[in-house]
Amino acid sequence: MLIKILRAYLGPYQKPLVVLVALQLLQTCATLYLPTLNADIIDNGVVKGDAGYILRYGGVMLVVSVAQVVCNIGAVYIGARTASALGRDVRAAVFDRVQSFSSREVGRFGAPSLITRTTNDVQQIQMLVLMTFTLMVSAPIMCVGGIVMALGQDVPLSAVLLAVVPVLGIAVSLIVRKMRPLFRLMQTRLDTVNRVLREQITGNRVIRAFVRDAYEEERFRGANTELTDVALSTGRLMALMFPTVMTVVNVSSIAVVWFGAHRIDSGGMEIGALTAFLAYLMQIVMSVMMATFMFMMVPRAEVCAERVQEVLETESSVVPPVEPVRELRAHGHLEVRGADFRYPGAEEPVLRGVDLVARPGETTAIIGSTGSGKSTLLGLVPRLFDVTDGQVLVDGADVRTLDPVLLSKIVSLVPQKPYLFSGTVATNLRYGNPDATDAELWHALEVAQAKEFVEALEHGLDAPIAQGGTNVSGGQRQRLSIARTLVQRPEIYLFDDSFSALDYATDAALRAALGRETAEATVVIVAQRVSTIRDADRIVVLDEGRVVGTGTHHELMAGNDTYREIVLSQLTEAEAA
């Protein structure tokens, strides 16, 4: 999976990569040439006392060193830019894919896991690429070049390399093999820590209300301890790697000095050659150590790549049409025909054979007990998820054939849990219509019964809104969400229990103003309060995912036991009549 991602997202950066490899090659060649120059200066300059020779070749060494530094700076600069660009592209791809997910796919992965995959997992891949460009590209060149140059200094002494390199490779491979499953477990437990922390931040008020601080601290401590245990196990293996490498390095250095001294004593080798050989040995070992450092990162990056690729390869159950309909003749006619919906793996469907018609200029209400499928039914219209059987038609066209942009203009949903984005009142209201004027915003606020409290804010329309709208009350959030929908001015309004946090007086005033504003539009309201929907032109009663009654309030009171039971649980017989 890691190779697949790198191949896909490094393709546009082939030219910078060619330049990077060329710079790394030049830098490594310069590094390999320096010990030979040093040996030459020792043998022909220092030993013979030739100061001119030392100065001439010392100047050459200086030029080679400067070239090495310049090439290294250029390679690191290009590598850092390319790695950052890769991280940007992969994050953007994951974000785009997640944005296409329906509620079904988001629920499958979970928000904490998606956040981790978009941030931490991509970061691990980016770091691996950066280290590869700055270290790994030069490591094999230096290793092979070092061996060749060492052979050029003294062939018999090079036999030490035949023992050093295989031992290092085997030791590193054994350690890396044990690290890979630990890195997979580490990312999973990081998901758990994110989930627990996210729940605790979001549910802070609930935790304090029930005085469950100690319990939540213990829950977080448990998740954190599990992550720490895996990290410690991984750290122990990482800590074992460097001592292993350094032990092999030091033993090989002793062997080179020991055998090299005998070679010099017998006249088969010069002092400068031994110095150069030791330098090449260190370069070979350093290249192996760089590769070792990379091998420590590769297992975790592979695991992260698998998790990222899992998101990228997941297709949304809500698929955009191949040849979308971009224009409709009618305006605002909504029909649901025999709609079924079943969550993956569920034993029973949420909706079964639901039929519903909502016409322009009318208000259609949906009521039913908790869990009867009201919100699910409403979510089928803007394609938060698609029916598993049946059809949802807008102006005679199946919503699955409509252009998503057209559908979003026609249909607007005020969700059961209104969400406001960090910004200002104005930026939230303009979410559906970026070109709306201030006058249009104030009008929408007036209809939504929110004008008074927005005017009371210090900066009015420019008053700050915290993430999720946590700095305003639940009722204010609902009214701002309704105003946001009114600014968009769709043809079909969907209100999913959007008046539940309002007092009865505000609810009545808002419904009266809303009735005038949406007189020519199609309005569908899901509500628990009978008082909110009793004056609707048509009321649809749901029970266990089925439509068990349709009619006006008085018709249903007279002939539908399910509706009558719901009404009498909230109102007296006289109030209901």
Coordinates of C-alpha atoms in Angstrom, one line a residue:
M1 CA 0.0 0.0 0.0
L2 CA 2.9 2.4 0.8
I3 CA 4.4 1.9 -2.6
K4 CA 1.0 2.3 -4.2
I5 CA 0.4 5.7 -2.5
L6 CA 4.0 6.9 -3.3
R7 CA 3.7 5.9 -6.9
A8 CA 0.4 7.7 -7.3
Y9 CA 1.2 10.9 -5.5
L10 CA 4.9 11.4 -6.4
G11 CA 4.2 11.1 -10.1
P12 CA 3.7 14.9 -10.6
Y13 CA 7.1 15.6 -9.0
Q14 CA 9.3 13.5 -11.3
K15 CA 11.5 16.4 -12.4
P16 CA 12.4 17.6 -8.9
L17 CA 13.1 14.0 -7.9
V18 CA 15.6 13.6 -10.8
V19 CA 17.3 16.8 -9.7
L20 CA 17.3 15.5 -6.1
V21 CA 18.9 12.2 -7.0
A22 CA 21.5 14.0 -9.1
L23 CA 22.4 16.3 -6.2
Q24 CA 22.5 13.3 -3.8
L25 CA 24.8 11.4 -6.2
L26 CA 27.2 14.4 -6.5
Q27 CA 27.2 14.9 -2.7
T28 CA 27.9 11.2 -2.1
C29 CA 30.6 11.1 -4.7
A30 CA 32.3 14.1 -3.0
T31 CA 32.0 12.4 0.4
L32 CA 33.6 9.3 -1.0
Y33 CA 36.4 11.2 -2.6
L34 CA 37.5 13.0 0.5
P35 CA 39.1 10.0 2.3
T36 CA 41.1 9.2 -0.8
L37 CA 42.4 12.8 -0.9
N38 CA 43.2 12.7 2.8
A39 CA 45.2 9.4 2.3
D40 CA 47.1 11.0 -0.6
I41 CA 48.0 14.0 1.5
I42 CA 49.2 11.8 4.4
D43 CA 51.3 9.5 2.2
N44 CA 52.7 12.1 -0.3
G45 CA 52.6 15.2 1.8
V46 CA 52.9 14.6 5.5
V47 CA 55.2 11.6 5.4
K48 CA 57.5 13.2 2.8
G49 CA 57.2 16.7 4.5
D50 CA 56.0 18.4 1.2
A51 CA 54.1 21.5 2.4
G52 CA 53.3 22.6 -1.1
Y53 CA 51.7 19.2 -1.9
I54 CA 49.6 19.5 1.3
L55 CA 48.4 23.0 0.4
R56 CA 47.5 22.1 -3.2
Y57 CA 45.6 19.1 -2.3
G58 CA 44.2 20.7 0.8
G59 CA 42.7 23.3 -1.5
V60 CA 41.2 20.5 -3.6
M61 CA 39.6 19.0 -0.5
L62 CA 38.2 22.4 0.4
V63 CA 36.5 22.8 -3.0
V64 CA 35.2 19.2 -2.8
S65 CA 33.8 19.9 0.7
V66 CA 32.1 23.1 -0.4
A67 CA 30.5 21.2 -3.4
Q68 CA 29.4 18.5 -1.0
V69 CA 27.7 21.1 1.3
V70 CA 26.0 22.9 -1.6
C71 CA 24.6 19.7 -3.1
N72 CA 23.4 18.5 0.3
I73 CA 21.6 21.8 1.0
G74 CA 19.9 21.7 -2.5
A75 CA 18.9 18.0 -2.0
V76 CA 17.4 18.6 1.4
Y77 CA 15.5 21.7 0.2
I78 CA 14.0 19.9 -2.8
G79 CA 13.3 16.8 -0.6
A80 CA 11.5 18.8 2.1
R81 CA 9.4 20.7 -0.5
T82 CA 8.5 17.5 -2.3
A83 CA 7.6 15.6 0.9
S84 CA 5.5 18.5 2.1
A85 CA 3.7 18.6 -1.3
L86 CA 3.1 14.8 -1.0
G87 CA 1.6 15.3 2.4
R88 CA -0.6 18.1 1.2
D89 CA -1.9 16.0 -1.8
V90 CA -2.6 12.9 0.2
R91 CA -4.4 14.9 3.0
A92 CA -6.5 16.6 0.3
A93 CA -7.3 13.3 -1.3
V94 CA -8.4 11.8 2.0
F95 CA -10.4 14.9 2.8
D96 CA -12.2 14.9 -0.6
R97 CA -13.0 11.2 -0.2
V98 CA -14.4 11.7 3.3
Q99 CA -16.5 14.6 2.1
S100 CA -18.1 12.2 -0.4
F101 CA -19.0 9.7 2.3
S102 CA -22.6 9.2 3.3
S103 CA -23.5 8.8 7.0
R104 CA -23.1 5.1 6.5
E105 CA -19.4 5.3 5.7
V106 CA -18.6 7.9 8.3
G107 CA -20.3 5.7 10.9
R108 CA -18.2 2.7 9.7
F109 CA -14.8 4.4 10.3
G110 CA -15.8 6.7 13.1
A111 CA -14.9 10.4 13.3
P112 CA -11.8 9.9 15.6
S113 CA -10.3 7.3 13.2
L114 CA -10.9 9.6 10.2
I115 CA -9.2 12.5 12.0
T116 CA -6.2 10.3 12.9
R117 CA -5.9 9.0 9.3
T118 CA -6.1 12.5 7.8
T119 CA -3.5 13.9 10.2
N120 CA -1.2 11.5 12.0
D121 CA -1.2 8.7 9.5
V122 CA -0.5 11.1 6.6
Q123 CA 2.2 12.8 8.7
Q124 CA 4.0 9.4 9.2
I125 CA 4.0 8.9 5.4
Q126 CA 5.3 12.4 4.8
M127 CA 8.1 11.9 7.4
L128 CA 9.2 8.7 5.7
V129 CA 9.4 10.4 2.3
L130 CA 11.3 13.3 3.8
M131 CA 13.8 10.9 5.4
T132 CA 14.0 8.9 2.2
F133 CA 14.9 11.9 0.2
T134 CA 17.5 13.2 2.7
L135 CA 19.0 9.9 3.9
M136 CA 17.9 6.8 2.0
V137 CA 18.7 8.0 -1.5
S138 CA 22.4 8.6 -0.5
A139 CA 22.7 5.5 1.7
P140 CA 22.9 2.8 -1.0
I141 CA 25.2 4.9 -3.1
M142 CA 27.5 5.5 -0.1
C143 CA 27.4 1.8 0.9
V144 CA 28.3 0.5 -2.6
G145 CA 30.7 3.4 -3.3
G146 CA 32.4 2.9 0.1
I147 CA 32.9 -0.8 -0.6
V148 CA 34.4 -0.1 -4.0
M149 CA 36.7 2.6 -2.6
A150 CA 37.7 0.4 0.3
L151 CA 38.6 -2.3 -2.2
G152 CA 40.7 0.2 -4.0
Q153 CA 42.7 1.0 -0.8
D154 CA 43.4 -2.7 0.2
V155 CA 41.7 -5.8 -1.1
P156 CA 42.8 -8.3 1.7
L157 CA 41.6 -6.0 4.4
S158 CA 38.3 -5.6 2.7
A159 CA 37.4 -9.2 3.8
V160 CA 36.3 -7.6 7.1
L161 CA 33.4 -6.1 5.1
L162 CA 32.2 -9.5 4.1
A163 CA 31.5 -10.2 7.8
V164 CA 30.2 -6.8 8.9
V165 CA 27.5 -6.1 6.3
P166 CA 25.6 -9.4 6.5
V167 CA 25.6 -9.3 10.3
L168 CA 24.2 -5.8 10.3
G169 CA 21.5 -6.8 7.8
I170 CA 20.4 -9.8 9.7
A171 CA 20.3 -8.0 13.1
V172 CA 18.3 -5.1 11.6
S173 CA 15.8 -7.4 9.8
L174 CA 15.0 -9.4 13.0
I175 CA 14.3 -6.2 15.0
V176 CA 12.2 -4.6 12.2
R177 CA 10.1 -7.8 11.8
K178 CA 9.0 -7.5 15.5
M179 CA 8.3 -3.8 15.2
R180 CA 5.7 -3.9 12.4
P181 CA 2.7 -5.4 14.3
L182 CA 3.4 -3.1 17.3
F183 CA 3.2 -0.1 15.0
R184 CA -0.2 -1.3 13.7
L185 CA -1.5 -1.7 17.3
M186 CA -0.1 1.8 18.2
Q187 CA -2.2 3.5 15.5
T188 CA -5.3 1.6 16.6
R189 CA -4.8 2.7 20.2
L190 CA -4.1 6.2 19.1
D191 CA -7.6 6.1 17.5
T192 CA -8.9 5.1 20.9
V193 CA -7.2 7.9 22.7
N194 CA -8.6 10.4 20.2
R195 CA -12.1 8.9 20.5
V196 CA -12.1 9.1 24.3
L197 CA -10.7 12.6 24.4
R198 CA -13.1 13.8 21.8
E199 CA -16.1 12.4 23.7
Q200 CA -14.8 14.0 26.9
I201 CA -14.4 17.4 25.3
T202 CA -17.7 17.3 23.6
G203 CA -19.6 15.9 26.6
N204 CA -17.9 18.1 29.2
R205 CA -21.2 19.5 30.5
V206 CA -22.7 16.0 30.9
I207 CA -19.6 14.8 32.7
R208 CA -19.8 17.7 35.2
A209 CA -23.6 17.4 35.6
F210 CA -23.3 13.8 36.6
V211 CA -20.0 14.4 38.5
R212 CA -18.3 11.7 36.5
D213 CA -14.9 13.4 36.4
A214 CA -13.1 10.6 38.3
Y215 CA -14.7 7.9 36.0
E216 CA -13.7 9.8 32.8
E217 CA -10.2 10.4 34.2
E218 CA -9.8 6.7 34.8
R219 CA -11.2 5.9 31.3
F220 CA -8.7 8.2 29.7
R221 CA -5.9 6.9 31.9
G222 CA -6.7 3.4 30.7
A223 CA -6.7 4.3 27.0
N224 CA -3.5 6.3 27.5
T225 CA -1.8 3.5 29.4
E226 CA -2.6 1.0 26.6
L227 CA -1.0 3.4 24.1
T228 CA 2.0 3.9 26.4
D229 CA 2.6 0.2 26.8
V230 CA 2.7 -0.4 23.0
A231 CA 4.9 2.7 22.6
L232 CA 7.3 1.4 25.3
S233 CA 7.5 -2.0 23.6
T234 CA 8.3 -0.3 20.3
G235 CA 10.8 2.0 22.1
R236 CA 12.6 -1.0 23.6
L237 CA 13.1 -2.5 20.2
M238 CA 14.3 0.8 18.8
A239 CA 16.7 1.2 21.7
L240 CA 18.0 -2.2 21.0
M241 CA 18.8 -1.4 17.3
F242 CA 21.4 1.3 17.8
P243 CA 23.5 -0.5 20.4
T244 CA 23.5 -3.6 18.1
V245 CA 24.7 -1.5 15.1
M246 CA 27.3 0.3 17.2
T247 CA 28.6 -3.0 18.6
V248 CA 29.2 -4.3 15.1
V249 CA 30.8 -1.0 14.1
N250 CA 33.2 -0.9 17.0
V251 CA 34.2 -4.6 16.7
S252 CA 34.8 -4.1 12.9
S253 CA 36.9 -1.0 13.6
I254 CA 39.1 -2.9 16.0
A255 CA 39.4 -5.7 13.4
V256 CA 40.5 -3.2 10.7
V257 CA 43.1 -1.5 13.0
W258 CA 44.4 -4.9 14.1
F259 CA 44.8 -6.4 10.7
G260 CA 45.7 -3.1 9.1
A261 CA 48.6 -2.7 11.6
H262 CA 50.0 -6.1 10.5
R263 CA 49.6 -5.1 6.9
I264 CA 51.5 -1.8 7.4
D265 CA 54.2 -3.7 9.4
S266 CA 54.7 -6.1 6.6
G267 CA 54.9 -3.2 4.0
G268 CA 51.7 -4.3 2.2
M269 CA 49.8 -1.1 3.1
E270 CA 50.5 2.6 3.6
I271 CA 49.4 4.5 6.7
G272 CA 47.2 6.8 4.6
A273 CA 45.5 3.8 3.1
L274 CA 44.6 2.5 6.5
T275 CA 43.2 6.0 7.5
A276 CA 41.2 6.1 4.3
F277 CA 40.0 2.5 4.8
L278 CA 38.8 3.3 8.3
A279 CA 36.9 6.4 6.9
Y280 CA 35.3 4.2 4.2
L281 CA 34.3 1.6 6.9
M282 CA 32.6 4.4 8.9
Q283 CA 30.9 5.6 5.8
I284 CA 29.6 2.1 5.0
V285 CA 28.5 1.6 8.5
M286 CA 26.9 5.1 8.6
S287 CA 25.0 4.3 5.4
V288 CA 23.7 1.1 7.1
M289 CA 22.8 3.1 10.2
M290 CA 20.8 5.5 8.0
A291 CA 19.1 2.6 6.4
T292 CA 18.5 1.2 9.9
F293 CA 16.8 4.5 10.9
M294 CA 14.7 4.3 7.8
F295 CA 13.8 0.7 8.6
M296 CA 12.4 1.8 11.9
M297 CA 10.1 4.3 10.2
V298 CA 9.0 2.0 7.3
P299 CA 6.8 -0.4 9.4
R300 CA 4.8 2.4 10.9
A301 CA 4.5 4.2 7.6
E302 CA 3.3 1.0 5.9
V303 CA 0.6 0.6 8.6
C304 CA -0.4 4.2 8.2
A305 CA -0.4 3.8 4.4
E306 CA -2.8 0.8 4.7
R307 CA -5.1 2.9 6.8
V308 CA -5.1 5.8 4.5
Q309 CA -5.5 3.6 1.4
E310 CA -8.5 2.0 3.1
V311 CA -10.2 5.4 3.2
L312 CA -9.2 6.2 -0.4
E313 CA -10.5 2.9 -1.7
T314 CA -13.8 3.1 0.1
E315 CA -16.6 4.0 -2.3
S316 CA -19.5 6.1 -1.0
S317 CA -22.9 4.4 -1.0
V318 CA -24.2 7.7 -2.3
V319 CA -22.8 7.7 -5.9
P320 CA -23.0 10.9 -8.1
P321 CA -25.0 10.2 -11.3
V322 CA -22.9 9.6 -14.5
E323 CA -25.2 11.9 -16.6
P324 CA -26.8 14.2 -14.0
V325 CA -30.1 16.1 -14.6
R326 CA -29.2 19.8 -14.3
E327 CA -32.6 21.3 -14.9
L328 CA -36.2 20.6 -13.7
R329 CA -39.5 21.9 -15.1
A330 CA -41.6 21.6 -12.0
H331 CA -40.8 23.3 -8.7
G332 CA -40.8 21.8 -5.2
H333 CA -42.9 18.6 -5.7
L334 CA -41.6 15.8 -3.4
E335 CA -42.7 12.2 -3.6
V336 CA -41.5 9.1 -1.8
R337 CA -42.5 5.8 -3.4
G338 CA -42.2 2.5 -1.6
A339 CA -39.0 3.5 0.1
D340 CA -37.0 0.9 2.1
F341 CA -33.8 1.6 4.0
R342 CA -31.6 -0.9 5.8
Y343 CA -28.3 -0.3 7.4
P344 CA -25.5 -2.7 6.5
G345 CA -25.7 -5.8 8.6
A346 CA -29.0 -4.8 10.3
E347 CA -31.5 -7.6 10.9
E348 CA -34.5 -5.3 10.2
P349 CA -34.9 -2.4 7.8
V350 CA -35.4 1.1 9.3
L351 CA -38.0 2.0 6.7
R352 CA -40.4 -0.3 4.9
G353 CA -42.5 0.6 1.9
V354 CA -42.9 4.3 2.8
D355 CA -45.1 6.4 0.6
L356 CA -45.3 10.2 1.0
V357 CA -46.3 13.2 -1.2
A358 CA -45.5 16.8 -0.3
R359 CA -46.6 19.6 -2.7
P360 CA -45.7 23.2 -3.1
G361 CA -47.7 25.6 -0.9
E362 CA -48.4 22.9 1.6
T363 CA -47.0 21.8 4.9
T364 CA -46.5 18.1 5.4
A365 CA -45.7 16.8 8.9
I366 CA -44.2 13.5 10.0
I367 CA -44.8 12.2 13.5
G368 CA -44.1 8.9 15.2
S369 CA -42.6 7.4 18.3
T370 CA -38.9 7.5 18.9
G371 CA -37.0 5.2 16.5
S372 CA -39.8 5.0 14.0
G373 CA -37.5 6.3 11.2
K374 CA -38.6 9.9 10.9
S375 CA -35.1 11.4 10.6
T376 CA -33.9 8.6 8.3
L377 CA -36.8 9.3 6.0
L378 CA -36.0 13.0 5.9
G379 CA -32.3 12.2 5.2
L380 CA -33.2 10.3 2.1
V381 CA -34.3 13.5 0.3
P382 CA -30.9 15.4 0.3
R383 CA -29.2 12.0 -0.2
L384 CA -27.5 11.8 3.2
F385 CA -27.9 8.2 2.3
D386 CA -29.8 6.4 -0.5
V387 CA -32.9 4.1 -0.4
T388 CA -32.1 0.4 -0.6
D389 CA -35.4 0.0 -2.4
G390 CA -38.0 2.3 -3.9
Q391 CA -37.6 5.9 -5.1
V392 CA -37.4 9.5 -3.8
L393 CA -38.6 11.9 -6.5
V394 CA -38.1 15.7 -6.7
D395 CA -40.2 17.3 -9.4
G396 CA -40.6 13.8 -11.0
A397 CA -36.9 13.0 -11.1
D398 CA -35.2 10.5 -8.9
V399 CA -32.8 12.3 -6.6
R400 CA -30.1 9.8 -7.5
T401 CA -30.1 11.2 -11.1
L402 CA -30.0 14.9 -10.0
D403 CA -26.8 17.0 -10.1
P404 CA -25.7 17.3 -6.5
V405 CA -25.4 21.1 -6.9
L406 CA -29.0 21.3 -8.2
L407 CA -30.3 19.1 -5.4
S408 CA -28.6 21.3 -2.8
K409 CA -30.3 24.4 -4.3
I410 CA -33.7 22.8 -4.3
V411 CA -33.6 21.0 -1.0
S412 CA -32.4 22.4 2.4
L413 CA -32.4 20.5 5.6
V414 CA -32.4 21.9 9.2
P415 CA -31.0 18.9 11.1
Q416 CA -32.2 17.6 14.4
K417 CA -28.9 18.6 16.0
P418 CA -28.1 22.1 14.5
Y419 CA -24.4 22.7 13.9
L420 CA -22.8 26.1 13.6
F421 CA -19.3 26.6 12.3
S422 CA -16.6 28.8 13.9
G423 CA -16.7 32.3 12.5
T424 CA -19.4 34.9 12.8
V425 CA -23.2 35.0 12.7
A426 CA -22.9 36.4 9.1
T427 CA -20.6 33.7 7.8
N428 CA -22.8 31.0 9.2
L429 CA -26.0 32.5 7.6
R430 CA -24.2 32.9 4.3
Y431 CA -23.2 29.2 4.3
G432 CA -26.0 28.3 1.8
N433 CA -25.9 31.6 -0.1
P434 CA -22.5 33.4 -0.1
D435 CA -23.9 36.4 -2.1
A436 CA -26.7 37.2 0.4
T437 CA -26.8 40.9 1.5
D438 CA -27.0 42.1 5.1
A439 CA -30.6 43.0 4.5
E440 CA -31.5 39.5 3.5
L441 CA -29.7 38.2 6.6
W442 CA -31.6 40.4 8.9
H443 CA -34.9 39.4 7.2
A444 CA -34.1 35.7 7.7
L445 CA -33.2 36.4 11.3
E446 CA -36.5 38.2 11.8
V447 CA -38.5 35.3 10.4
A448 CA -36.6 32.9 12.5
Q449 CA -37.3 34.9 15.6
A450 CA -33.5 35.5 16.1
K451 CA -33.2 39.2 15.2
E452 CA -33.7 40.4 18.7
F453 CA -30.9 38.4 20.3
V454 CA -28.5 39.0 17.4
E455 CA -29.0 42.7 17.7
A456 CA -28.3 42.4 21.4
L457 CA -24.8 40.9 20.6
E458 CA -21.9 43.3 20.7
H459 CA -21.0 43.1 17.0
G460 CA -24.4 42.1 15.6
L461 CA -23.9 40.1 12.4
D462 CA -20.2 40.1 13.0
A463 CA -20.5 38.6 16.5
P464 CA -18.2 35.6 16.9
I465 CA -19.6 32.1 16.9
A466 CA -17.6 29.3 18.5
Q467 CA -17.1 25.9 17.0
G468 CA -20.4 24.0 17.1
G469 CA -22.2 27.2 18.3
T470 CA -21.3 26.4 21.9
N471 CA -21.3 30.1 22.9
V472 CA -25.1 30.4 22.2
S473 CA -28.0 28.5 23.7
G474 CA -29.7 25.5 22.1
G475 CA -32.7 27.5 21.1
Q476 CA -30.5 30.2 19.6
R477 CA -28.6 27.6 17.6
Q478 CA -31.9 26.2 16.3
R479 CA -33.1 29.7 15.2
L480 CA -29.8 30.5 13.5
S481 CA -29.9 27.2 11.7
I482 CA -33.4 28.0 10.5
A483 CA -32.3 31.5 9.4
R484 CA -29.4 29.9 7.5
T485 CA -31.9 27.8 5.5
L486 CA -34.2 30.8 4.9
V487 CA -31.2 32.7 3.4
Q488 CA -30.7 29.9 0.9
R489 CA -34.4 30.1 -0.2
P490 CA -34.8 26.5 -1.4
E491 CA -37.9 25.1 -3.0
I492 CA -38.2 22.3 -0.4
Y493 CA -37.7 23.0 3.3
L494 CA -37.0 20.0 5.6
F495 CA -37.2 20.6 9.3
D496 CA -36.1 17.7 11.4
D497 CA -37.5 18.4 14.9
S498 CA -36.0 21.9 14.5
F499 CA -38.3 23.6 17.0
S500 CA -37.7 21.2 20.0
A501 CA -35.5 23.7 22.0
L502 CA -38.0 26.6 21.6
D503 CA -40.6 27.7 24.1
Y504 CA -44.2 27.5 23.0
A505 CA -44.5 31.3 22.4
T506 CA -41.4 31.4 20.2
D507 CA -42.4 28.2 18.5
A508 CA -45.9 29.7 17.6
A509 CA -44.4 33.0 16.4
L510 CA -41.8 31.3 14.3
R511 CA -44.3 28.9 12.7
A512 CA -46.6 31.9 11.9
A513 CA -43.7 33.9 10.3
L514 CA -42.4 30.8 8.5
G515 CA -45.8 30.1 7.0
R516 CA -45.9 33.5 5.4
E517 CA -42.3 33.2 4.2
T518 CA -42.7 29.7 2.7
A519 CA -46.2 30.1 1.4
E520 CA -45.2 28.9 -2.1
A521 CA -42.6 26.4 -1.1
T522 CA -42.8 22.7 0.0
V523 CA -42.4 22.3 3.8
V524 CA -41.8 19.0 5.5
I525 CA -41.7 19.0 9.3
V526 CA -40.6 16.2 11.6
A527 CA -41.7 17.0 15.1
Q528 CA -42.4 15.3 18.5
R529 CA -44.7 18.1 19.7
V530 CA -48.3 17.8 18.4
S531 CA -48.8 21.5 18.8
T532 CA -46.1 22.1 16.2
I533 CA -47.7 20.0 13.5
R534 CA -51.5 19.9 14.2
D535 CA -52.2 22.7 11.7
A536 CA -50.3 21.0 8.9
D537 CA -52.1 20.3 5.6
R538 CA -51.1 16.7 5.8
I539 CA -49.8 14.6 8.6
V540 CA -48.0 11.3 8.0
V541 CA -47.8 8.9 11.0
L542 CA -44.9 6.5 11.1
D543 CA -44.7 3.4 13.3
E544 CA -41.7 1.0 13.2
G545 CA -40.7 2.3 9.8
R546 CA -44.1 2.0 8.2
V547 CA -46.7 4.6 7.3
V548 CA -49.7 3.7 9.4
G549 CA -51.8 6.8 8.7
T550 CA -52.1 10.0 6.5
G551 CA -54.5 12.8 6.9
T552 CA -55.3 16.0 8.8
H553 CA -55.2 16.3 12.5
H554 CA -59.0 15.8 12.9
E555 CA -59.1 12.9 10.4
L556 CA -56.3 11.1 12.2
M557 CA -57.8 11.7 15.6
A558 CA -61.0 10.2 14.4
G559 CA -59.6 7.1 12.6
N560 CA -55.9 6.4 13.6
D561 CA -55.2 4.8 17.0
T562 CA -51.4 5.4 16.8
Y563 CA -51.8 9.1 16.2
R564 CA -54.5 9.4 18.8
E565 CA -52.3 7.7 21.4
I566 CA -49.4 10.2 20.6
V567 CA -51.7 13.2 20.8
L568 CA -53.3 12.2 24.1
S569 CA -49.9 11.6 25.7
Q570 CA -49.3 15.3 25.3
L571 CA -52.7 17.0 25.3
T572 CA -56.1 16.4 27.0
E573 CA -59.1 15.3 25.0
A574 CA -60.5 18.8 25.0
E575 CA -57.2 20.4 23.9
A576 CA -56.8 17.8 21.1
A577 CA -60.3 18.6 19.8

